[in-house]
């Protein structure tokens, strides 16, 4: 399975993190080598790595890379320096709460480092790797719970990429599909292309084909007619942030799919680990929604303009699906109704 973020030790015993450049997939497989937190922050901001859990994992490694770059003779204390590292990583993308979850999880390891002692860089790398390995296990558990809701033969519509590329491995929404196939079910997938960044066309189609999972690529506007023709049995998507009332932020276009699914009596499932649940927010209205460059809409790829110069553009990267449209939320701890999420707060 594809590996989005990989920790590497160089022969000189330095740490690097090799990030699969998802901007180039499926045409080229290349890695961006990150040696410090600034390079990792750029990789997150520029979408080399994307998908909520993978962003969290990348940020955790970014903290460790930042620690490696600390110079005791630079006139700044380690905790003050590390606050800055964390802040820079936290300013990359605002919507996926896994980013802030991972930074908070790394903090106790550097904050408690005694003054004058060596920076706990190795410890931070091991914790980042632990977060990544744990994410794979959580996804497998989520898949095991979630696949029980799918019939033995089933066609699933998914949006964006919530697969191995978006996580430590296995995937959330695509993990449920993988688990269902592992349980002997016959699953077909319709993948929305996911305008404007085309995560569905470029990443989900690539990832599922690599695994030999029968996949049909469609444009985002085709879901309604497929549902009307009874070609879809379930919709499964990932999430960037789930709030205490069960509202879900995910890739732009998700909300529309949920409304369509409701209109056609089709179950609409969200697959997300607990690291994606933000119990501090009471509803989806409070989720910060990232707005991205107009170029993503006016151009195809980096260079081909498809819209007239000067047209005004609105490009929110995510929308919020109200809890009322969500049949169930699949997690590593089991499957919940959106209204049950609040009671799961730690
Ligand atoms: O802008 P992206 O590609 O980071 O958006 C990704 C999504 O919206 C995914 O559906 C979500 O992060 C879940 S990934 C398991």
Coordinates of C-alpha atoms and ligand atoms in Angstrom, one line a residue:
X1 CA 0.0 0.0 0.0
X2 CA 1.2 3.5 -0.7
X3 CA 3.1 5.3 2.1
X4 CA 2.5 9.1 2.2
X5 CA 5.0 10.0 5.0
X6 CA 8.2 8.0 5.6
X7 CA 10.8 8.6 8.3
X8 CA 14.4 7.9 7.1
X9 CA 17.7 7.9 8.9
X10 CA 20.6 9.0 6.7
X11 CA 24.0 7.3 6.8
X12 CA 25.3 10.4 8.7
X13 CA 22.6 9.5 11.4
X14 CA 20.5 12.6 10.5
X15 CA 16.7 12.3 10.3
X16 CA 14.8 13.1 7.2
X17 CA 11.1 12.7 6.3
X18 CA 10.3 11.7 2.8
X19 CA 6.8 12.9 1.8
X20 CA 5.2 11.4 -1.3
X21 CA 4.4 14.3 -3.6
X22 CA 0.6 13.8 -4.1
X23 CA 0.6 16.8 -6.4
X24 CA 2.3 14.7 -9.1
X25 CA 0.2 11.5 -8.7
X26 CA -0.8 9.5 -10.6
X27 CA 1.6 10.4 -13.3
X28 CA 4.8 10.5 -11.3
X29 CA 6.0 9.0 -8.0
X30 CA 8.4 11.4 -6.4
X31 CA 9.2 12.3 -2.8
X32 CA 9.9 15.7 -1.3
X33 CA 12.7 15.3 1.3
X34 CA 12.0 17.4 4.4
X35 CA 15.0 18.1 6.7
X36 CA 13.5 20.7 8.9
X37 CA 10.1 22.0 10.1
X38 CA 10.0 24.8 7.5
X39 CA 10.2 22.3 4.7
X40 CA 7.5 20.2 6.3
X41 CA 5.3 23.2 6.8
X42 CA 5.6 24.0 3.1
X43 CA 4.8 20.4 2.2
X44 CA 1.6 20.6 4.2
X45 CA 0.6 24.1 3.0
X46 CA 1.3 23.2 -0.7
X47 CA -0.6 19.9 -0.6
X48 CA 2.5 17.6 -1.1
X49 CA 0.7 15.8 1.7
X50 CA -3.0 16.2 2.4
X51 CA -5.9 14.4 4.1
X52 CA -6.6 15.0 7.7
X53 CA -4.8 12.1 9.5
X54 CA -1.8 12.4 7.1
X55 CA -1.6 16.1 7.8
X56 CA -1.5 15.3 11.6
X57 CA 1.3 12.7 11.0
X58 CA 3.3 15.1 8.9
X59 CA 3.0 17.8 11.5
X60 CA 4.2 15.4 14.2
X61 CA 7.3 14.6 12.1
X62 CA 7.6 18.3 11.5
X63 CA 7.9 18.9 15.3
X64 CA 10.6 16.3 15.4
X65 CA 12.5 17.8 12.4
X66 CA 12.2 21.2 14.1
X67 CA 13.8 19.8 17.2
X68 CA 16.7 18.4 15.2
X69 CA 17.4 21.9 13.8
X70 CA 17.6 23.5 17.3
X71 CA 21.0 25.2 17.9
X72 CA 21.7 25.7 21.6
X73 CA 24.1 28.6 20.8
X74 CA 21.4 30.5 18.8
X75 CA 20.4 32.6 21.9
X76 CA 16.9 31.2 22.3
X77 CA 15.8 28.5 24.8
X78 CA 14.6 25.1 23.5
X79 CA 10.9 25.5 24.7
X80 CA 10.6 29.0 23.2
X81 CA 12.1 27.7 20.0
X82 CA 9.8 24.7 19.9
X83 CA 6.7 27.0 20.5
X84 CA 7.7 28.7 17.3
X85 CA 8.1 25.4 15.5
X86 CA 4.6 24.3 16.6
X87 CA 3.1 27.7 15.6
X88 CA 4.6 27.6 12.1
X89 CA 3.2 24.1 11.6
X90 CA -0.1 25.0 13.0
X91 CA -0.5 27.9 10.5
X92 CA -0.4 25.6 7.5
X93 CA -4.0 24.5 7.0
X94 CA -6.9 25.5 9.3
X95 CA -9.7 22.9 8.9
X96 CA -8.3 19.5 9.6
X97 CA -8.3 19.2 13.4
X98 CA -5.8 16.3 13.3
X99 CA -3.1 18.9 12.7
X100 CA -3.7 20.6 16.1
X101 CA -4.4 17.2 17.7
X102 CA -1.0 16.0 16.7
X103 CA 0.8 19.2 17.7
X104 CA -0.9 19.0 21.2
X105 CA 0.1 15.3 21.5
X106 CA 3.8 16.1 20.7
X107 CA 3.9 19.1 23.1
X108 CA 4.4 17.3 26.4
X109 CA 7.5 15.6 25.1
X110 CA 9.3 18.8 24.3
X111 CA 7.8 21.0 27.0
X112 CA 9.1 18.8 29.8
X113 CA 12.6 18.7 28.5
X114 CA 14.9 19.9 31.4
X115 CA 16.8 23.1 30.7
X116 CA 20.3 22.5 29.5
X117 CA 19.7 18.8 28.6
X118 CA 20.0 17.6 25.0
X119 CA 16.9 18.2 22.8
X120 CA 14.7 15.0 22.9
X121 CA 14.8 14.7 19.2
X122 CA 14.9 10.9 19.0
X123 CA 12.0 10.6 21.4
X124 CA 9.9 13.0 19.2
X125 CA 10.7 11.0 16.0
X126 CA 9.6 7.8 17.8
X127 CA 6.4 9.5 19.0
X128 CA 5.6 10.7 15.4
X129 CA 6.1 7.2 14.1
X130 CA 3.9 5.9 16.9
X131 CA 1.1 8.2 15.8
X132 CA 1.5 7.0 12.3
X133 CA 1.5 3.3 13.2
X134 CA -1.4 3.8 15.6
X135 CA -3.4 5.5 12.9
X136 CA -3.1 2.4 10.7
X137 CA -4.4 0.2 13.6
X138 CA -7.3 2.6 14.2
X139 CA -8.2 2.6 10.5
X140 CA -8.2 -1.2 10.5
X141 CA -10.5 -1.2 13.6
X142 CA -12.7 1.4 12.0
X143 CA -12.9 -0.7 8.9
X144 CA -13.9 -3.8 10.9
X145 CA -16.7 -1.9 12.6
X146 CA -17.8 0.0 9.6
X147 CA -17.9 -2.8 7.1
X148 CA -20.6 -4.6 9.1
X149 CA -23.1 -1.9 7.9
X150 CA -22.5 -2.8 4.2
X151 CA -24.5 -5.5 2.5
X152 CA -22.7 -8.5 1.0
X153 CA -22.9 -7.0 -2.5
X154 CA -22.7 -3.2 -2.6
X155 CA -21.8 -0.2 -4.7
X156 CA -20.3 2.7 -2.7
X157 CA -20.0 6.3 -3.8
X158 CA -17.0 8.2 -2.2
X159 CA -15.8 11.7 -2.5
X160 CA -12.2 13.2 -2.3
X161 CA -9.5 10.8 -1.1
X162 CA -9.9 9.2 2.4
X163 CA -7.5 6.4 1.7
X164 CA -4.0 5.2 2.5
X165 CA -2.7 8.4 0.9
X166 CA -4.7 10.6 3.4
X167 CA -3.7 8.6 6.5
X168 CA -0.9 6.5 8.1
X169 CA -2.2 3.7 5.8
X170 CA -5.3 1.7 5.0
X171 CA -7.6 4.7 5.0
X172 CA -10.8 5.8 6.7
X173 CA -13.6 5.7 4.1
X174 CA -11.5 3.5 1.8
X175 CA -10.4 1.5 4.8
X176 CA -14.1 0.5 5.3
X177 CA -14.2 -0.6 1.7
X178 CA -10.9 -2.5 2.1
X179 CA -12.2 -4.2 5.2
X180 CA -15.5 -5.2 3.5
X181 CA -13.6 -6.8 0.7
X182 CA -11.4 -8.5 3.2
X183 CA -14.6 -9.9 4.8
X184 CA -15.6 -11.4 1.5
X185 CA -18.1 -8.8 0.4
X186 CA -18.3 -7.8 -3.3
X187 CA -17.8 -4.0 -3.4
X188 CA -17.8 -1.7 -6.4
X189 CA -16.8 2.0 -6.0
X190 CA -17.9 5.1 -7.8
X191 CA -15.3 7.8 -7.1
X192 CA -16.2 11.5 -7.6
X193 CA -13.5 13.3 -9.4
X194 CA -13.7 16.0 -6.6
X195 CA -13.3 19.4 -8.2
X196 CA -11.3 21.5 -8.1
X197 CA -8.2 19.7 -6.8
X198 CA -9.3 16.3 -8.3
X199 CA -8.3 14.2 -5.3
X200 CA -10.9 11.6 -6.5
X201 CA -9.6 11.4 -10.1
X202 CA -5.9 11.6 -9.2
X203 CA -5.6 9.8 -5.9
X204 CA -8.7 7.7 -5.1
X205 CA -8.9 6.2 -8.6
X206 CA -5.1 5.5 -8.5
X207 CA -5.1 4.0 -5.0
X208 CA -8.1 1.7 -5.6
X209 CA -6.8 0.5 -9.0
X210 CA -3.5 -0.3 -7.3
X211 CA -5.4 -2.6 -5.0
X212 CA -7.5 -4.1 -7.8
X213 CA -10.8 -2.7 -6.4
X214 CA -13.4 -2.2 -9.1
X215 CA -13.7 1.6 -9.5
X216 CA -15.6 3.9 -11.8
X217 CA -14.6 7.5 -12.0
X218 CA -17.4 10.1 -12.3
X219 CA -17.7 13.9 -12.3
X220 CA -19.1 15.5 -9.2
X221 CA -22.4 16.3 -10.8
X222 CA -23.2 12.7 -11.7
X223 CA -24.1 11.3 -8.3
X224 CA -27.8 12.4 -8.4
X225 CA -28.6 10.5 -11.6
X226 CA -26.8 7.4 -10.4
X227 CA -28.8 7.5 -7.2
X228 CA -32.0 8.0 -9.1
X229 CA -31.1 4.9 -11.2
X230 CA -30.6 2.9 -7.9
X231 CA -26.9 2.4 -8.8
X232 CA -25.6 3.5 -5.3
X233 CA -26.2 1.5 -2.1
X234 CA -24.2 3.7 0.3
X235 CA -22.1 6.9 0.4
X236 CA -18.9 6.8 2.6
X237 CA -16.7 9.8 3.0
X238 CA -13.9 10.8 5.4
X239 CA -13.9 13.9 7.6
X240 CA -11.6 16.9 8.4
X241 CA -13.4 17.8 11.6
X242 CA -16.4 16.4 13.5
X243 CA -18.0 18.6 16.1
X244 CA -19.6 17.5 19.4
X245 CA -23.1 17.7 17.8
X246 CA -22.1 15.3 15.0
X247 CA -21.7 18.0 12.2
X248 CA -18.9 17.1 9.8
X249 CA -16.5 19.2 7.8
X250 CA -15.2 17.4 4.7
X251 CA -14.1 18.2 1.2
X252 CA -16.3 20.7 -0.7
X253 CA -19.2 18.8 -2.3
X254 CA -19.7 16.4 0.6
X255 CA -22.8 18.3 1.9
X256 CA -24.5 18.1 -1.5
X257 CA -23.9 14.3 -1.6
X258 CA -25.5 14.0 1.9
X259 CA -28.6 15.9 0.8
X260 CA -28.8 13.7 -2.4
X261 CA -28.4 10.5 -0.4
X262 CA -31.2 11.6 2.0
X263 CA -33.5 12.5 -1.0
X264 CA -33.0 9.0 -2.4
X265 CA -33.1 7.0 0.9
X266 CA -29.5 6.0 0.7
X267 CA -27.3 5.7 3.9
X268 CA -24.7 8.4 4.2
X269 CA -21.7 7.3 6.4
X270 CA -18.7 9.2 7.7
X271 CA -15.6 7.3 8.6
X272 CA -13.2 9.2 11.0
X273 CA -10.9 8.4 13.9
X274 CA -11.4 10.1 17.3
X275 CA -8.5 12.4 16.5
X276 CA -10.8 14.0 13.9
X277 CA -13.5 14.8 16.6
X278 CA -13.2 18.3 18.0
X279 CA -15.2 18.1 21.2
X280 CA -14.4 21.7 22.0
X281 CA -16.7 22.9 19.2
X282 CA -20.4 22.6 19.7
X283 CA -21.4 22.8 16.1
X284 CA -20.1 22.9 12.5
X285 CA -20.7 26.6 12.2
X286 CA -17.6 27.1 14.4
X287 CA -15.2 25.2 12.1
X288 CA -12.7 27.4 10.2
X289 CA -13.1 26.7 6.5
X290 CA -10.0 27.1 4.4
X291 CA -10.3 29.2 1.2
X292 CA -7.7 28.3 -1.4
X293 CA -6.2 30.0 -4.5
X294 CA -8.6 31.0 -7.3
X295 CA -6.1 29.3 -9.6
X296 CA -7.4 25.9 -8.6
X297 CA -10.7 26.7 -10.3
X298 CA -9.5 29.0 -13.2
X299 CA -6.8 26.5 -14.2
X300 CA -6.5 22.8 -14.8
X301 CA -3.2 21.7 -13.3
X302 CA -0.5 24.3 -12.7
X303 CA -0.7 25.9 -16.2
X304 CA -3.8 25.6 -18.4
X305 CA -6.3 28.4 -18.0
X306 CA -10.0 27.4 -18.5
X307 CA -11.8 30.6 -17.2
X308 CA -11.6 34.2 -18.4
X309 CA -9.0 36.5 -16.9
X310 CA -10.6 38.7 -14.2
X311 CA -13.5 36.5 -13.3
X312 CA -14.2 36.5 -9.6
X313 CA -13.8 33.1 -7.9
X314 CA -14.9 31.6 -4.6
X315 CA -12.9 28.5 -3.6
X316 CA -13.7 27.1 -0.1
X317 CA -11.9 23.8 0.3
X318 CA -14.5 22.2 2.7
X319 CA -18.1 22.3 3.5
X320 CA -20.1 21.3 6.6
X321 CA -22.7 18.5 6.5
X322 CA -25.2 18.9 9.3
X323 CA -25.6 15.9 11.6
X324 CA -29.2 15.5 10.5
X325 CA -28.0 14.2 7.1
X326 CA -25.6 11.7 8.4
X327 CA -26.7 8.1 9.0
X328 CA -23.8 7.1 11.1
X329 CA -20.2 7.9 12.0
X330 CA -17.8 5.0 11.8
X331 CA -14.9 5.2 14.2
X332 CA -12.2 2.9 15.7
X333 CA -14.4 2.6 18.9
X334 CA -17.5 1.5 17.0
X335 CA -20.3 3.1 14.9
X336 CA -22.3 6.0 16.4
X337 CA -25.3 8.1 15.5
X338 CA -24.1 11.7 15.2
X339 CA -26.2 12.5 18.2
X340 CA -24.2 10.1 20.3
X341 CA -20.8 11.7 19.6
X342 CA -21.1 14.3 22.4
X343 CA -21.4 11.5 25.0
X344 CA -18.1 10.0 23.8
X345 CA -16.1 13.1 24.9
X346 CA -13.0 12.0 26.9
Ligands
LIG1 O1 -7.8 19.2 0.9 P1 -7.5 17.8 1.3 O2 -7.1 16.9 0.2 O3 -6.6 17.7 2.5 O4 -8.9 17.3 1.8 C1 -9.1 15.9 2.3 C2 -10.4 15.5 2.6 O5 -11.3 16.3 2.6 C3 -10.6 14.1 3.2 O6 -11.9 13.6 2.8 C4 -10.5 14.2 4.7 O7 -9.3 14.8 5.1 C5 -10.5 12.8 5.3 S1 -9.0 11.9 4.9 C6 -9.1 10.4 5.7

